[in-house]
Coordinates of C-alpha atoms (C1' of nucleotides) in Angstrom, one line a residue:
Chain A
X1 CA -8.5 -3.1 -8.5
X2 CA -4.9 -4.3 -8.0
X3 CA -3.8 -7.2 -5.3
X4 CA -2.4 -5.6 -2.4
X5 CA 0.5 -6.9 -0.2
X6 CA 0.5 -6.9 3.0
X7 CA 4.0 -5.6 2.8
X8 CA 5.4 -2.6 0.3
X9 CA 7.5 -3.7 -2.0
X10 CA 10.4 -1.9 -0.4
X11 CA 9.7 -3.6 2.7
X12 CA 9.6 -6.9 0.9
X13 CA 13.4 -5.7 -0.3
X14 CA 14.4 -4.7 3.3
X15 CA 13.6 -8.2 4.3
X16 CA 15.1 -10.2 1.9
X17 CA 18.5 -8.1 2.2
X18 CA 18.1 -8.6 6.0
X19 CA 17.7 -12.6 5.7
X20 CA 20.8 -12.3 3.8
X21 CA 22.8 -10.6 5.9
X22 CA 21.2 -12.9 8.9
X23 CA 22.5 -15.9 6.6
X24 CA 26.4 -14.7 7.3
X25 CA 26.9 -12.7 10.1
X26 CA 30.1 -10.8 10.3
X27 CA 30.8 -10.7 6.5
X28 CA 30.9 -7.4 4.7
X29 CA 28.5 -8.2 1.8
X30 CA 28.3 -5.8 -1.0
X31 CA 25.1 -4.3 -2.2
X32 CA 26.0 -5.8 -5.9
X33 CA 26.0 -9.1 -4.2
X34 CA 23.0 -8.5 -2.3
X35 CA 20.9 -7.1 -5.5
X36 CA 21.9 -10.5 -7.6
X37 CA 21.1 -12.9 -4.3
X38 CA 17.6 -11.1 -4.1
X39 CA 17.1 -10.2 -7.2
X40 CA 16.1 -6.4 -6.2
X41 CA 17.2 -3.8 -8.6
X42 CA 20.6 -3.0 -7.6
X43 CA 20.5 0.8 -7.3
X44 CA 17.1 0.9 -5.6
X45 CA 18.1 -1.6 -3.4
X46 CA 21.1 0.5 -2.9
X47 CA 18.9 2.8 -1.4
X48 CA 17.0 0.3 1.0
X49 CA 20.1 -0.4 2.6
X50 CA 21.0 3.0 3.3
X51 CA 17.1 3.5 5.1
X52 CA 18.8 0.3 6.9
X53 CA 21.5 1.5 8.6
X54 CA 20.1 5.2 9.2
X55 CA 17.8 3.2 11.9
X56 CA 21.4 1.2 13.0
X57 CA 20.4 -2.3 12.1
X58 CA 22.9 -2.4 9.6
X59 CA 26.3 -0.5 9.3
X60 CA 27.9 0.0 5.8
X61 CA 31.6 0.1 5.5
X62 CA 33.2 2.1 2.6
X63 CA 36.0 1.4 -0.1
X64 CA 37.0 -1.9 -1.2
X65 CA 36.3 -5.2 0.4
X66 CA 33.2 -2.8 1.9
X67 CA 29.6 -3.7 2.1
X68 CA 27.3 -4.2 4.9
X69 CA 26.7 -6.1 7.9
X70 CA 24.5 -6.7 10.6
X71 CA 24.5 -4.9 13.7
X72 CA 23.1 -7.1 16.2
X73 CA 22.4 -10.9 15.8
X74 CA 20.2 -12.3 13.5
X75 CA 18.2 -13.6 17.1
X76 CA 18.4 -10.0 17.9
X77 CA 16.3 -8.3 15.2
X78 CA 12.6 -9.3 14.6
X79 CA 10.7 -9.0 11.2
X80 CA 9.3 -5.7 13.4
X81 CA 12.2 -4.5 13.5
X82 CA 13.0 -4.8 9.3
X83 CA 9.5 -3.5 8.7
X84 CA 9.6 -0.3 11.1
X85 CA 12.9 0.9 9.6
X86 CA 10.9 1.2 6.1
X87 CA 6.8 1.5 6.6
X88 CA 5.9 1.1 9.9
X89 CA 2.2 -0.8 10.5
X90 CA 0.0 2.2 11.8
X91 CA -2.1 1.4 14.1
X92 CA -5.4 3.4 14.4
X93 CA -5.0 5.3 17.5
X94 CA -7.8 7.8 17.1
X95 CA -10.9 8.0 14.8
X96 CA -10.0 8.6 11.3
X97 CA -13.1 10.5 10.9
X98 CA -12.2 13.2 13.1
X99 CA -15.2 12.3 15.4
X100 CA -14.4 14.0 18.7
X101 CA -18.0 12.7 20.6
X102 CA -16.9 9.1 21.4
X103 CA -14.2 10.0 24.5
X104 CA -11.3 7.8 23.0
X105 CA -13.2 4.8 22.1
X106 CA -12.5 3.6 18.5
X107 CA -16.0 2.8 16.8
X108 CA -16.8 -0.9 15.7
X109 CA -15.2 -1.0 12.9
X110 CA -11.6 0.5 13.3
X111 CA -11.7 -1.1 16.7
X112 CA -11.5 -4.4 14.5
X113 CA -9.4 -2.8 12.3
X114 CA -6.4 -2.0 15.0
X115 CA -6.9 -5.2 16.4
X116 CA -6.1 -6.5 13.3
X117 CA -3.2 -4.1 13.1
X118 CA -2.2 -5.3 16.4
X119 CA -2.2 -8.7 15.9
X120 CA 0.2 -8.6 13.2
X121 CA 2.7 -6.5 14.5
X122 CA 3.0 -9.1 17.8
X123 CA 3.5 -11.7 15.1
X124 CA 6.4 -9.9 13.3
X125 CA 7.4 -8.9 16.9
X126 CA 7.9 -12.5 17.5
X127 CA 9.4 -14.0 14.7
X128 CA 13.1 -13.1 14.6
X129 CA 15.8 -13.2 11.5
X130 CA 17.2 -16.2 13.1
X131 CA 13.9 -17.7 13.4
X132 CA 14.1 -18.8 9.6
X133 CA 17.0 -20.7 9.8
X134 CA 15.3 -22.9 12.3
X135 CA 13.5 -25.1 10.2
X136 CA 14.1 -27.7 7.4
X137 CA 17.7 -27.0 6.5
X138 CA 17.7 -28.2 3.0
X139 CA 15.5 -24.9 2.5
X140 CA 16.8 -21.5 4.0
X141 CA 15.4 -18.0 3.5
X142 CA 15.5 -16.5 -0.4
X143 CA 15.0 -20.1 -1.7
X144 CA 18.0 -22.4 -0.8
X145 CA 19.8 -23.7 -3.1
X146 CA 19.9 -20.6 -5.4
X147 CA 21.2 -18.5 -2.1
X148 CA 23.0 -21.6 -0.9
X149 CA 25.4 -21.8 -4.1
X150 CA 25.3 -18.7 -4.9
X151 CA 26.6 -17.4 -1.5
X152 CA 28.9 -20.4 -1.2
X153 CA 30.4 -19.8 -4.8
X154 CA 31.4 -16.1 -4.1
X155 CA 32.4 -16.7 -0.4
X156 CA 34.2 -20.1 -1.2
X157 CA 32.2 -20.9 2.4
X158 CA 32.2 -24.8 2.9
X159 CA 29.0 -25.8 4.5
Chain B
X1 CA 9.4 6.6 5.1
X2 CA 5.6 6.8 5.5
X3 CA 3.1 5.0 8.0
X4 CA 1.7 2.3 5.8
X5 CA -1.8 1.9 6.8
X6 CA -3.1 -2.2 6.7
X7 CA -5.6 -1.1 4.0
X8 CA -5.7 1.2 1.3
X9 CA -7.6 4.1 1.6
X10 CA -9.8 2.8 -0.9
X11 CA -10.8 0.0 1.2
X12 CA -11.1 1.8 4.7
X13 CA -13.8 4.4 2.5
X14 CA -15.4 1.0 0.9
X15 CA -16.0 -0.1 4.7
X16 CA -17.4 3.0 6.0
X17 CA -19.6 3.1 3.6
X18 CA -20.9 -0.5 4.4
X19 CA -21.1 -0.3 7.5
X20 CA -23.3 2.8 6.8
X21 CA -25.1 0.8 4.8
X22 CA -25.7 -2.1 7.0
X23 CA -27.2 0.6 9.7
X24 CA -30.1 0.9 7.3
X25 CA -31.1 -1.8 5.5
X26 CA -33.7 -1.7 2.8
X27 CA -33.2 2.1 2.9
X28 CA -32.0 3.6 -0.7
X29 CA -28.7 5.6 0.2
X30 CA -27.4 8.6 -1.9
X31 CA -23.9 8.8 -2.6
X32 CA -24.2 12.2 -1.0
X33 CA -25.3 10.8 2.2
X34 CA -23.4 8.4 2.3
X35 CA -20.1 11.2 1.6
X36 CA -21.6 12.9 4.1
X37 CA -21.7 10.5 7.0
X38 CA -18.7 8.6 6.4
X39 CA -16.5 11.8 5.5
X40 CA -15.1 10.9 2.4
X41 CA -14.7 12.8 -0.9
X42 CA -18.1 12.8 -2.2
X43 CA -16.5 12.4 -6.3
X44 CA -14.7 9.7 -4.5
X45 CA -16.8 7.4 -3.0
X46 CA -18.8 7.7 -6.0
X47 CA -16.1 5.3 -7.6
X48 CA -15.8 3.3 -5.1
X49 CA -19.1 2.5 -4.8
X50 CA -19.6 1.5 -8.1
X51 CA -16.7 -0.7 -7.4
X52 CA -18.8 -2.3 -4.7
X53 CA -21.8 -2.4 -7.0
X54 CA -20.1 -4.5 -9.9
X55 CA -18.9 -6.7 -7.3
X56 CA -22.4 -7.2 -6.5
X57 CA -22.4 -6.2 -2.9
X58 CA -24.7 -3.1 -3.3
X59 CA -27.0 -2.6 -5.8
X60 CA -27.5 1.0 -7.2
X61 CA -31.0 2.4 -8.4
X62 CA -31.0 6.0 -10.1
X63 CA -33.1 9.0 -10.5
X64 CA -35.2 10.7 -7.6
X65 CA -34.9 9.1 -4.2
X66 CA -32.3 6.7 -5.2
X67 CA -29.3 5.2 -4.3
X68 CA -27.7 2.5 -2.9
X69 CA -29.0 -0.3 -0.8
X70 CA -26.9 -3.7 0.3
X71 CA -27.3 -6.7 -1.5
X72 CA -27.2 -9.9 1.1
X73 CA -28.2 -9.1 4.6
X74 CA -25.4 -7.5 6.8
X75 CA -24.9 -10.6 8.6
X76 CA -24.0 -12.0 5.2
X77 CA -20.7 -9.8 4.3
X78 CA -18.0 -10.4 5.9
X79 CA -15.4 -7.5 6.4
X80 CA -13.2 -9.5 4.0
X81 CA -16.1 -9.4 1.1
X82 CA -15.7 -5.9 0.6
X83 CA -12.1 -6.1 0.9
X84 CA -12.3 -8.6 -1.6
X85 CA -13.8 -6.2 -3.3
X86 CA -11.3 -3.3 -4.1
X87 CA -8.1 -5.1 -2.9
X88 CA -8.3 -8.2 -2.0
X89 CA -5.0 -9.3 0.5
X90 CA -2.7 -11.3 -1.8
X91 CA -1.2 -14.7 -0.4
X92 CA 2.1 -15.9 -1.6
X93 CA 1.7 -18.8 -3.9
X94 CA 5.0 -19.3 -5.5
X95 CA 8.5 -17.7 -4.7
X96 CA 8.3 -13.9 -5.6
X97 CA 12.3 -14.5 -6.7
X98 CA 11.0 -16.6 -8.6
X99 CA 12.9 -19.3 -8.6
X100 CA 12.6 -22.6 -9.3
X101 CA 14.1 -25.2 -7.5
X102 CA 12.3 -25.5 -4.5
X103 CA 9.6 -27.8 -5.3
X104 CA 6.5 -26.2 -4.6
X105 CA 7.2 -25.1 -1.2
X106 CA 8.3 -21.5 0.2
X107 CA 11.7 -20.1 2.2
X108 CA 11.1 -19.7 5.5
X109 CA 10.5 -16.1 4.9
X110 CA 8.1 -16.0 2.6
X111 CA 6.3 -18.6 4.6
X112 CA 5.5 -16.6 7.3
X113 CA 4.6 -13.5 5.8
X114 CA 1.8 -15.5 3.6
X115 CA 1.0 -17.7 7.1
X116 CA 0.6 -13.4 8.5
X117 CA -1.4 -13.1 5.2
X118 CA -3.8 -16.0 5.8
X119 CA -4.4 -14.6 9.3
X120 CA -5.6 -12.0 8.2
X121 CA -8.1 -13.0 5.8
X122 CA -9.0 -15.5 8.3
X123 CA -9.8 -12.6 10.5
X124 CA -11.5 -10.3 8.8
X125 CA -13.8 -13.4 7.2
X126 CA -14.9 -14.2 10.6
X127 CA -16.2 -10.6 11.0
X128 CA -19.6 -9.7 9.2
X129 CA -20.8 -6.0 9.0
X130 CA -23.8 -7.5 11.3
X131 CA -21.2 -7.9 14.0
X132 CA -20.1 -4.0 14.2
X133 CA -23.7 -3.5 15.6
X134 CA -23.5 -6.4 18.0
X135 CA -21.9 -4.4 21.4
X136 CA -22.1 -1.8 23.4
X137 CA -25.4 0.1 21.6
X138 CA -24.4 3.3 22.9
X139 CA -21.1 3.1 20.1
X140 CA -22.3 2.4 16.3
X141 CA -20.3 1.7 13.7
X142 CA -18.6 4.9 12.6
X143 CA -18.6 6.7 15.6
X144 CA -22.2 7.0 17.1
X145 CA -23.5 9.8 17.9
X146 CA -22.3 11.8 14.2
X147 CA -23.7 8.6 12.3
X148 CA -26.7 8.2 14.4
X149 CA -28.3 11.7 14.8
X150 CA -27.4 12.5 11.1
X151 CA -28.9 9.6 9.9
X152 CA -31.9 10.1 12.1
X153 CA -32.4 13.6 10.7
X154 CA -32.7 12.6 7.3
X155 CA -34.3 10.1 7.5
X156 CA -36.7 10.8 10.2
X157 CA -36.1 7.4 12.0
X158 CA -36.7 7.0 15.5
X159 CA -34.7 5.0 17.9
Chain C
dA1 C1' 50.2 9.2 -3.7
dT2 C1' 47.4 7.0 -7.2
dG3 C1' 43.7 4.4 -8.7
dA4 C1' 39.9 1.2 -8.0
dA5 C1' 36.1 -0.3 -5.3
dT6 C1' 32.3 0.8 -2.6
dC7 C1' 28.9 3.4 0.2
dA8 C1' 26.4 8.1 0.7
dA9 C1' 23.4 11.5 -1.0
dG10 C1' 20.7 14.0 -4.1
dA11 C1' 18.3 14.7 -8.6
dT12 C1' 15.4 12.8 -11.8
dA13 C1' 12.1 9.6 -14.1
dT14 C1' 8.0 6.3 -14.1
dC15 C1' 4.0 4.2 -12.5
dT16 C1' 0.0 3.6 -9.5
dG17 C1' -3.4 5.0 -6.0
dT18 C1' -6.1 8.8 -5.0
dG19 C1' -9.1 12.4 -6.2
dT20 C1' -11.7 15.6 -9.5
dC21 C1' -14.7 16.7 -13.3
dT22 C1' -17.9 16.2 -17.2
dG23 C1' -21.3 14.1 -20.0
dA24 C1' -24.5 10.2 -20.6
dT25 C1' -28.1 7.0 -19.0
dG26 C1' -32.0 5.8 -16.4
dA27 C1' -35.8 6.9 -12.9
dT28 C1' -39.2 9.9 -10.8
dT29 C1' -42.4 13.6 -10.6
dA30 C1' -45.5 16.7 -12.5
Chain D
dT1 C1' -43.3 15.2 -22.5
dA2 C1' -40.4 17.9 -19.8
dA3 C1' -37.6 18.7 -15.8
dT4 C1' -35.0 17.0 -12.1
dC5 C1' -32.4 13.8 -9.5
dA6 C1' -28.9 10.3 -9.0
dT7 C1' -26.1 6.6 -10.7
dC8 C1' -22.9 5.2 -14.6
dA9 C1' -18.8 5.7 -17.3
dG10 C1' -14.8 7.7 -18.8
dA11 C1' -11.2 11.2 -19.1
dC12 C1' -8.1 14.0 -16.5
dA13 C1' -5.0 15.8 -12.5
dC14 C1' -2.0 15.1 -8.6
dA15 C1' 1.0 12.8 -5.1
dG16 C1' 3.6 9.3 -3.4
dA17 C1' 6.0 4.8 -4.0
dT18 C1' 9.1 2.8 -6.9
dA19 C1' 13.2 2.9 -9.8
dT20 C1' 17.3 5.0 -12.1
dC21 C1' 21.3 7.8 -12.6
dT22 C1' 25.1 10.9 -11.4
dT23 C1' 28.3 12.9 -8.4
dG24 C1' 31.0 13.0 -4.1
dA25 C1' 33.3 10.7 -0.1
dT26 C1' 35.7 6.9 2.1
dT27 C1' 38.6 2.8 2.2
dC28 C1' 41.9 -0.5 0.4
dA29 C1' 45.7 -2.1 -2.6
dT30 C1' 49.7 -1.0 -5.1

DNA sequence: ATGAATCAAGATATCTGTGTCTGATGATTA
DNA sequence: TAATCATCAGACACAGATATCTTGATTCAT
């Protein structure tokens, strides 16, 4: 069959919007800017945005000069956080077979399985937006210099 | 939106019906059966399992009294074979903007979600379908006591 | 106030994963 | 050989994720 992600592809979106938002706090950015720094399809990632700020870690801001901006601080909002406002990470709470004879205890396998599940949600739990910009500064999220430029271009920000 | 399960529905029935398999090796399996045990559209698995099959983890024999037997011993396949199998867990090797100018390596974003990735696989190569059978004897893989008394009834094993 | 910019919301289109069905091929039994 | 059982192979149907488009509401600048 196909590769899978680990992520959906409109999860994948959330977070690179998110980075970018992280990357300049307290700017309005529009979602035209956004689509062309992330290369997401503008009017579907138009829609992200709005799944977003419905679970208030974004807030849009009509008319011109508008956009978006981050609620809290990039330190503030986990990879969790991104990924439970689009497709939460089930984990496997009950026997998907509908097996009622085994009083609460996954079988084997799915026990495996939502460990699995487990393990990854404490990793996104721990990694935060501001996280990324930790690192090697000559690369930042979305790819640096194409953000970098492009950012600094349209916001005529000096670094 | 949705909960996003951590593998497609494909892949959870492909591990059931392992782990079905690996209860009785050197036994010819029936897609029936094995629909019946593992509770999944019997059409269904029917596909899958010939995905398995070409993927040479099962081998399939036709006509009266056949089925479908493993290939390699269960201490042989890891969970991550079958997964491999039907959708394999895709890592990040280049930028998925795409772009260029980064020589080689990824934003700090994508980083971690293919470091989550490779986690992942790491996991679920360490775990062989042998292993599901390896604890607490009173809990086999898909859910004892439906597994084990239905299997025992057809096939007239005793414990 | 008027007009332009921008988000908000809903309808619609497309593609892929999931699930069903049918006929063909091969194996067993009698 | 004939009949039956079960996999093999392909076509078809459906639902949900992805993507597009249109219209309305809000904010700013003039």
């Amino acid at each position: 069959m196909k590769e899978s992600a680990l992520l959906s592809q409109t999860t994948e979106y959330a977070l690179r919007a998110m980075s970018c938002l992280a990357y300049m706090p307290d700017e309005l950015v529009s979602t035209a800017q956004l689509a062309e720094v992330t290369h997401v399809p503008m009017n579907y990632l138009a829609k992200v945005l709005q799944l977003l700020a419905k679970s208030e870690l974004i807030t849009g801001r009509r008319g011109v000069g508008g956009g978006y901006r981050l609620n809290r601080s990039a330190s503030e909002i986990s990879l969790m956080d991104v990924i439970n406002a689009i497709d939460p990470i089930d984990r496997i709470k009950s026997c998907p077979l509908k097996l009622e004879n085994h009083s609460g205890k996954l079988c084997p396998l799915h026990a495996r399985l939502d460990a699995a599940a487990k393990a990854l949600i404490d990793t996104f739990d721990g990694i935060s937006l501001a996280d990324m910009f930790a690192e090697d500064p000559s690369i930042r999220p979305l790819c640096s210099a194409e953000m970098t430029t492009k950012v600094n271009l349209t916001f005529g920000q000096s670094d």
